[in-house]
């Protein structure tokens, strides 16, 4: 008991500790040395490849990716489409023309189909990076009306994808030219009259250099396309029937694309104010969907003499176009 008490008491007086002062110093250094060894071992193992596999801390398992949520396609309210899934592809089908023929209406109507993903803007020569993502079984569709009248477009499109399906929306070329003029006039007030632009020297020769007139030479433009694509790759949609019977024309387009007829007459109603078919409210939408204010724009008054001269000018081109396509569009 006395030895035990002396050991305890000796700590306060610097005497009585077993081993003397040297042992006390070594004992005080031991925790520091141990900590240094642990720290050194940790730093050594932190270097790549220096720690044995058993000494590594297993990395946490990656979180499971949740499946992509459905989003709604712009222009087709209520229809779920894949967001962030699928892959970008060159379009399997193109609406290549024509301007003011009804291409925007056709695109918006086709967007109701769940197996069609369409680019909303007009890229003016398609770029895969701009295309929407599609799943297997879906069709990538693009619309640029200037393709049909651009001389280089058939060769470029064929070199990129010779199996592309081509949709051409055509309209009475006289009506189409006046509609084209009306659009330009809305953006450029003070434009010369339609007749002054359509003819040289009063009611002289038709000015085919004016784009509003030149676009309506459908036979000439188609002849350029047929140098690269067979007629079987084309579907010609009537702009007039797209207004009077949208479901009928949409049925032909869906057949051409190899799709089930999903878009039918139950999707449309006729808007008497616009003079144009609109979409009935779709699933998830609280109101009908009509095209923008620029669709169904009133045409300026054009003298009958001007209209008749243009009809006579286009007649031989129209008849050749009927023969080339095997369709009579009834413009004469």
CSV table of C-alpha atoms in Angstrom, one decimal:
chain,number,residue,atom,x,y,z
A,1,UNK,CA,0.0,0.0,0.0
A,2,UNK,CA,2.9,2.3,0.9
A,3,UNK,CA,4.6,1.6,-2.5
A,4,UNK,CA,1.4,2.3,-4.2
A,5,UNK,CA,1.0,5.6,-2.4
A,6,UNK,CA,4.6,6.6,-3.1
A,7,UNK,CA,4.2,6.0,-6.8
A,8,UNK,CA,1.2,8.3,-6.9
A,9,UNK,CA,2.9,10.9,-4.7
A,10,UNK,CA,6.1,10.8,-6.6
A,11,UNK,CA,4.5,12.1,-9.7
A,12,UNK,CA,4.1,15.4,-8.0
A,13,UNK,CA,7.6,15.6,-6.7
A,14,UNK,CA,9.5,14.4,-9.8
A,15,UNK,CA,10.8,11.4,-7.8
A,16,UNK,CA,9.6,7.8,-7.1
A,17,UNK,CA,8.6,7.2,-10.8
A,18,UNK,CA,9.7,3.8,-12.1
A,19,UNK,CA,12.7,4.2,-14.5
A,20,UNK,CA,13.4,7.8,-13.6
A,21,UNK,CA,13.2,11.0,-15.6
A,22,UNK,CA,14.2,9.4,-19.0
A,23,UNK,CA,11.3,7.0,-18.8
A,24,UNK,CA,8.9,9.9,-18.1
A,25,UNK,CA,10.1,11.8,-21.2
A,26,UNK,CA,9.7,8.8,-23.4
A,27,UNK,CA,6.3,8.2,-22.1
A,28,UNK,CA,5.3,11.8,-22.9
A,29,UNK,CA,6.5,11.4,-26.5
A,30,UNK,CA,4.7,8.2,-27.2
A,31,UNK,CA,1.3,9.7,-28.1
A,32,UNK,CA,2.9,12.2,-30.5
A,33,UNK,CA,4.9,9.5,-32.3
A,34,UNK,CA,1.9,7.3,-32.6
A,35,UNK,CA,-0.1,10.1,-34.1
A,36,UNK,CA,2.7,10.9,-36.6
A,37,UNK,CA,2.8,7.2,-37.7
A,38,UNK,CA,-0.9,7.1,-38.2
A,39,UNK,CA,-0.9,10.4,-40.2
A,40,UNK,CA,2.0,9.2,-42.4
A,41,UNK,CA,0.3,5.9,-43.1
A,42,UNK,CA,-2.9,7.7,-44.1
A,43,UNK,CA,-1.0,10.1,-46.5
A,44,UNK,CA,0.9,7.2,-48.0
A,45,UNK,CA,-2.2,5.3,-48.7
A,46,UNK,CA,-3.9,8.3,-50.2
A,47,UNK,CA,-1.4,8.1,-53.2
A,48,UNK,CA,-2.9,6.2,-56.1
A,49,UNK,CA,-2.0,2.5,-56.1
A,50,UNK,CA,-0.1,2.6,-52.7
A,51,UNK,CA,-2.8,1.1,-50.5
A,52,UNK,CA,-3.7,-2.6,-50.6
A,53,UNK,CA,-7.2,-3.3,-52.0
A,54,UNK,CA,-8.5,-4.4,-48.6
A,55,UNK,CA,-7.5,-1.1,-47.1
A,56,UNK,CA,-9.5,1.0,-49.6
A,57,UNK,CA,-12.8,2.5,-48.5
A,58,UNK,CA,-15.4,1.2,-51.1
A,59,UNK,CA,-16.9,4.0,-53.2
A,60,UNK,CA,-20.6,4.6,-52.7
A,61,UNK,CA,-22.8,3.0,-55.4
A,62,UNK,CA,-24.0,5.4,-58.0
A,63,UNK,CA,-27.6,6.5,-57.6
A,64,UNK,CA,-30.0,4.7,-60.0
A,65,UNK,CA,-31.0,6.9,-62.8
A,66,UNK,CA,-34.7,7.6,-62.9
A,67,UNK,CA,-36.4,7.0,-66.2
A,68,UNK,CA,-37.0,10.3,-68.2
A,69,UNK,CA,-40.3,12.0,-67.4
A,70,UNK,CA,-42.7,12.6,-70.1
A,71,UNK,CA,-43.0,16.2,-71.4
A,72,UNK,CA,-45.4,17.7,-73.8
A,73,UNK,CA,-44.5,18.5,-77.3
A,74,UNK,CA,-44.8,22.1,-78.4
A,75,UNK,CA,-47.6,22.4,-80.9
A,76,UNK,CA,-49.3,19.3,-79.8
A,77,UNK,CA,-50.8,20.0,-76.4
A,78,UNK,CA,-51.6,17.0,-74.3
A,79,UNK,CA,-49.4,14.5,-76.1
A,80,UNK,CA,-46.6,12.9,-73.9
A,81,UNK,CA,-43.3,12.5,-75.6
A,82,UNK,CA,-39.9,11.3,-74.4
A,83,UNK,CA,-37.7,14.0,-73.0
A,84,UNK,CA,-34.0,13.5,-73.0
A,85,UNK,CA,-34.2,10.0,-74.3
A,86,UNK,CA,-33.8,8.6,-77.8
A,87,UNK,CA,-31.2,9.8,-80.3
A,88,UNK,CA,-30.9,12.6,-82.9
A,89,UNK,CA,-31.2,11.4,-86.5
A,90,UNK,CA,-31.4,12.9,-89.9
A,91,UNK,CA,-35.1,13.4,-90.8
A,92,UNK,CA,-36.6,10.4,-92.4
A,93,UNK,CA,-39.2,12.7,-94.0
A,94,UNK,CA,-39.1,16.3,-95.2
A,95,UNK,CA,-41.9,18.7,-96.0
A,96,UNK,CA,-39.9,20.4,-98.8
A,97,UNK,CA,-42.5,22.9,-100.0
A,98,UNK,CA,-44.1,25.1,-101.1
A,99,UNK,CA,-44.1,28.4,-99.4
A,100,UNK,CA,-47.7,29.6,-98.7
A,101,UNK,CA,-49.0,26.3,-99.8
A,102,UNK,CA,-50.1,25.0,-96.3
A,103,UNK,CA,-46.8,23.6,-95.0
A,104,UNK,CA,-47.2,25.1,-91.5
A,105,UNK,CA,-50.7,23.7,-91.2
A,106,UNK,CA,-49.6,20.3,-92.3
A,107,UNK,CA,-46.7,20.3,-89.8
A,108,UNK,CA,-48.9,21.4,-86.9
A,109,UNK,CA,-51.5,18.7,-87.7
A,110,UNK,CA,-48.9,16.0,-88.0
A,111,UNK,CA,-47.5,16.9,-84.6
A,112,UNK,CA,-50.6,15.3,-83.1
A,113,UNK,CA,-49.3,11.9,-84.1
A,114,UNK,CA,-47.3,10.4,-81.2
A,115,UNK,CA,-44.9,8.7,-83.6
A,116,UNK,CA,-43.8,11.9,-85.3
A,117,UNK,CA,-41.2,14.3,-83.8
A,118,UNK,CA,-40.9,17.5,-85.8
A,119,UNK,CA,-38.5,20.4,-85.6
A,120,UNK,CA,-40.6,23.6,-85.1
A,121,UNK,CA,-38.2,26.0,-86.8
A,122,UNK,CA,-37.1,25.9,-90.4
A,123,UNK,CA,-33.3,25.1,-90.4
A,124,UNK,CA,-32.9,25.7,-94.2
A,125,UNK,CA,-30.8,22.6,-94.7
A,126,UNK,CA,-31.2,20.1,-91.9
A,127,UNK,CA,-28.5,19.6,-89.3
A,128,UNK,CA,-28.6,16.5,-87.1
A,129,UNK,CA,-27.7,18.6,-84.0
A,130,UNK,CA,-30.9,20.6,-84.4
A,131,UNK,CA,-33.2,17.6,-84.7
A,132,UNK,CA,-35.4,16.5,-81.8
A,133,UNK,CA,-34.6,13.2,-80.1
A,134,UNK,CA,-36.7,10.2,-81.3
A,135,UNK,CA,-37.2,6.7,-80.0
A,136,UNK,CA,-37.3,3.6,-82.2
A,137,UNK,CA,-40.4,3.6,-84.3
A,138,UNK,CA,-40.7,7.4,-84.3
A,139,UNK,CA,-40.2,9.5,-87.4
A,140,UNK,CA,-38.1,12.7,-87.4
A,141,UNK,CA,-39.8,15.3,-89.6
A,142,UNK,CA,-38.6,18.6,-90.8
A,143,UNK,CA,-40.2,21.4,-92.8
A,144,UNK,CA,-38.4,24.0,-94.9
A,145,UNK,CA,-40.6,25.2,-97.9
A,146,UNK,CA,-37.6,26.7,-99.7
A,147,UNK,CA,-36.1,23.3,-100.4
A,148,UNK,CA,-38.5,22.6,-103.3
A,149,UNK,CA,-37.3,25.7,-105.3
A,150,UNK,CA,-33.6,25.6,-104.3
A,151,UNK,CA,-31.6,24.0,-107.1
A,152,UNK,CA,-28.9,22.5,-104.9
A,153,UNK,CA,-31.3,21.0,-102.3
A,154,UNK,CA,-32.1,17.7,-104.1
A,155,UNK,CA,-28.5,16.8,-104.6
A,156,UNK,CA,-27.5,17.7,-101.0
A,157,UNK,CA,-30.4,15.8,-99.5
A,158,UNK,CA,-29.9,12.8,-101.7
A,159,UNK,CA,-26.2,12.6,-100.8
A,160,UNK,CA,-27.1,12.7,-97.1
A,161,UNK,CA,-30.1,10.3,-97.2
A,162,UNK,CA,-31.4,8.9,-100.5
A,163,UNK,CA,-34.2,7.1,-98.7
A,164,UNK,CA,-35.8,10.4,-97.4
A,165,UNK,CA,-39.5,10.6,-98.0
A,166,UNK,CA,-40.5,14.0,-99.5
A,167,UNK,CA,-43.8,15.8,-99.0
A,168,UNK,CA,-44.8,18.7,-101.3
A,169,UNK,CA,-47.8,20.8,-100.4
A,170,UNK,CA,-49.0,22.6,-103.5
A,171,UNK,CA,-51.7,25.2,-104.1
A,172,UNK,CA,-53.2,27.0,-107.1
A,173,UNK,CA,-50.1,29.0,-108.2
A,174,UNK,CA,-52.1,32.1,-108.8
A,175,UNK,CA,-53.7,32.1,-105.3
A,176,UNK,CA,-50.3,31.1,-103.8
A,177,UNK,CA,-48.6,34.1,-105.5
A,178,UNK,CA,-51.2,36.5,-104.2
A,179,UNK,CA,-50.8,35.0,-100.7
A,180,UNK,CA,-47.1,35.4,-100.9
A,181,UNK,CA,-47.5,39.0,-101.9
A,182,UNK,CA,-49.9,39.6,-99.0
A,183,UNK,CA,-47.3,38.3,-96.6
A,184,UNK,CA,-44.6,40.5,-98.0
A,185,UNK,CA,-46.9,43.5,-98.1
A,186,UNK,CA,-47.7,43.0,-94.4
A,187,UNK,CA,-44.0,43.4,-93.6
A,188,UNK,CA,-43.2,46.0,-96.2
A,189,UNK,CA,-46.0,48.5,-96.6
A,190,UNK,CA,-45.8,50.7,-99.7
A,191,UNK,CA,-44.8,47.8,-101.9
A,192,UNK,CA,-45.8,48.3,-105.6
A,193,UNK,CA,-49.0,46.6,-106.7
A,194,UNK,CA,-49.2,42.9,-107.3
A,195,UNK,CA,-49.7,43.5,-111.0
A,196,UNK,CA,-46.7,45.8,-111.3
A,197,UNK,CA,-44.5,43.1,-109.8
A,198,UNK,CA,-46.0,40.1,-111.7
A,199,UNK,CA,-45.6,41.7,-115.2
A,200,UNK,CA,-43.1,43.7,-117.0
A,201,UNK,CA,-44.3,46.9,-118.8
A,202,UNK,CA,-47.9,46.9,-117.6
A,203,UNK,CA,-49.5,43.7,-118.7
A,204,UNK,CA,-46.5,42.6,-120.7
A,205,UNK,CA,-44.6,39.3,-120.2
A,206,UNK,CA,-44.8,37.6,-116.8
A,207,UNK,CA,-41.8,38.4,-114.7
A,208,UNK,CA,-40.6,34.9,-113.7
A,209,UNK,CA,-37.6,36.5,-111.9
A,210,UNK,CA,-40.1,37.5,-109.1
A,211,UNK,CA,-40.0,34.8,-106.6
A,212,UNK,CA,-43.8,34.9,-106.0
A,213,UNK,CA,-44.3,33.9,-109.6
A,214,UNK,CA,-41.3,31.6,-110.0
A,215,UNK,CA,-42.3,29.3,-107.0
A,216,UNK,CA,-45.5,28.4,-108.8
A,217,UNK,CA,-43.6,26.7,-111.7
A,218,UNK,CA,-44.0,23.4,-110.0
A,219,UNK,CA,-43.2,21.3,-113.0
A,220,UNK,CA,-39.8,22.9,-113.5
A,221,UNK,CA,-38.9,22.5,-109.8
A,222,UNK,CA,-40.1,18.8,-109.7
A,223,UNK,CA,-38.1,18.1,-112.9
A,224,UNK,CA,-34.9,19.0,-110.9
A,225,UNK,CA,-35.9,16.8,-108.0
A,226,UNK,CA,-36.6,13.8,-110.2
A,227,UNK,CA,-32.9,13.8,-111.3
A,228,UNK,CA,-32.1,12.5,-107.8
A,229,UNK,CA,-35.2,10.9,-106.4
A,230,UNK,CA,-37.8,8.6,-108.0
A,231,UNK,CA,-41.4,9.7,-108.0
A,232,UNK,CA,-42.2,7.0,-105.4
A,233,UNK,CA,-40.3,9.0,-102.8
A,234,UNK,CA,-42.8,11.9,-103.1
A,235,UNK,CA,-46.3,12.6,-101.8
A,236,UNK,CA,-48.1,15.7,-103.2
A,237,UNK,CA,-50.6,17.2,-100.8
A,238,UNK,CA,-53.3,19.6,-102.0
A,239,UNK,CA,-53.3,22.8,-100.1
A,240,UNK,CA,-56.9,23.3,-101.0
A,241,UNK,CA,-58.0,19.9,-99.7
A,242,UNK,CA,-55.9,20.5,-96.6
A,243,UNK,CA,-58.4,23.3,-95.8
A,244,UNK,CA,-61.6,21.6,-97.1
A,245,UNK,CA,-60.8,18.1,-95.9
A,246,UNK,CA,-57.8,18.1,-93.5
A,247,UNK,CA,-58.5,14.6,-92.1
A,248,UNK,CA,-58.5,13.2,-95.6
A,249,UNK,CA,-55.2,14.7,-96.6
A,250,UNK,CA,-53.7,13.8,-93.2
A,251,UNK,CA,-54.8,10.2,-93.8
A,252,UNK,CA,-52.8,10.1,-97.0
A,253,UNK,CA,-49.8,11.5,-95.3
A,254,UNK,CA,-49.9,9.0,-92.5
A,255,UNK,CA,-50.2,6.2,-95.0
A,256,UNK,CA,-47.2,7.5,-96.9
A,257,UNK,CA,-45.1,7.6,-93.8
A,258,UNK,CA,-46.1,4.1,-92.9
A,259,UNK,CA,-48.0,5.2,-89.7
A,260,UNK,CA,-51.3,4.2,-88.2
A,261,UNK,CA,-54.0,6.7,-88.9
A,262,UNK,CA,-54.2,8.4,-85.5
A,263,UNK,CA,-55.0,11.9,-86.7
A,264,UNK,CA,-58.6,11.8,-88.0
A,265,UNK,CA,-61.6,14.1,-88.4
A,266,UNK,CA,-62.3,14.0,-84.7
A,267,UNK,CA,-59.3,16.3,-84.2
A,268,UNK,CA,-60.6,19.2,-86.4
A,269,UNK,CA,-63.2,21.8,-86.5
A,270,UNK,CA,-63.7,24.6,-89.1
A,271,UNK,CA,-63.1,28.2,-87.8
A,272,UNK,CA,-65.4,30.3,-89.9
A,273,UNK,CA,-63.7,33.6,-88.8
A,274,UNK,CA,-60.3,32.4,-90.1
A,275,UNK,CA,-61.7,30.4,-92.9
A,276,UNK,CA,-59.4,27.6,-91.9
A,277,UNK,CA,-59.6,24.3,-89.9
A,278,UNK,CA,-58.4,24.4,-86.3
A,279,UNK,CA,-57.6,21.6,-83.9
A,280,UNK,CA,-60.1,20.7,-81.3
A,281,UNK,CA,-58.9,20.8,-77.7
A,282,UNK,CA,-56.4,18.0,-77.2
A,283,UNK,CA,-55.9,15.9,-74.1
A,284,UNK,CA,-54.6,18.0,-71.3
A,285,UNK,CA,-55.5,21.3,-73.1
A,286,UNK,CA,-58.4,23.5,-72.1
A,287,UNK,CA,-58.9,25.3,-75.4
A,288,UNK,CA,-58.8,24.7,-79.2
A,289,UNK,CA,-55.5,25.2,-81.1
A,290,UNK,CA,-55.6,27.4,-84.2
A,291,UNK,CA,-52.7,28.6,-86.3
A,292,UNK,CA,-51.3,32.0,-85.8
A,293,UNK,CA,-52.7,35.3,-87.0
A,294,UNK,CA,-50.7,35.2,-90.2
A,295,UNK,CA,-52.7,32.1,-91.4
A,296,UNK,CA,-55.8,33.0,-93.2
A,297,UNK,CA,-54.6,36.6,-93.7
A,298,UNK,CA,-57.0,38.6,-96.1
A,299,UNK,CA,-55.6,38.9,-99.6
A,300,UNK,CA,-55.4,42.3,-101.3
A,301,UNK,CA,-57.7,43.0,-104.2
A,302,UNK,CA,-56.1,42.1,-107.5
A,303,UNK,CA,-57.8,43.1,-110.8
A,304,UNK,CA,-59.5,40.3,-112.6
A,305,UNK,CA,-57.5,41.0,-115.8
A,306,UNK,CA,-54.3,40.3,-113.8
A,307,UNK,CA,-55.6,37.1,-112.4
A,308,UNK,CA,-56.8,35.8,-115.8
A,309,UNK,CA,-53.4,36.6,-117.4
A,310,UNK,CA,-51.6,34.7,-114.7
A,311,UNK,CA,-54.0,31.7,-115.0
A,312,UNK,CA,-53.3,31.5,-118.7
A,313,UNK,CA,-49.5,31.7,-118.0
A,314,UNK,CA,-49.6,28.9,-115.5
A,315,UNK,CA,-52.0,26.6,-117.4
A,316,UNK,CA,-49.3,24.7,-119.4
A,317,UNK,CA,-47.1,24.3,-116.4
A,318,UNK,CA,-50.0,23.0,-114.3
A,319,UNK,CA,-51.0,20.4,-116.9
A,320,UNK,CA,-47.4,19.2,-117.1
A,321,UNK,CA,-47.3,19.0,-113.4
A,322,UNK,CA,-50.5,16.9,-113.4
A,323,UNK,CA,-48.9,14.5,-115.9
A,324,UNK,CA,-45.7,14.2,-113.9
A,325,UNK,CA,-47.5,13.5,-110.6
A,326,UNK,CA,-50.5,11.6,-111.9
A,327,UNK,CA,-52.7,13.9,-110.0
A,328,UNK,CA,-55.2,16.5,-111.3
A,329,UNK,CA,-55.4,19.3,-108.7
A,330,UNK,CA,-58.2,21.1,-110.5
A,331,UNK,CA,-56.6,24.5,-110.9
A,332,UNK,CA,-57.8,25.0,-114.5
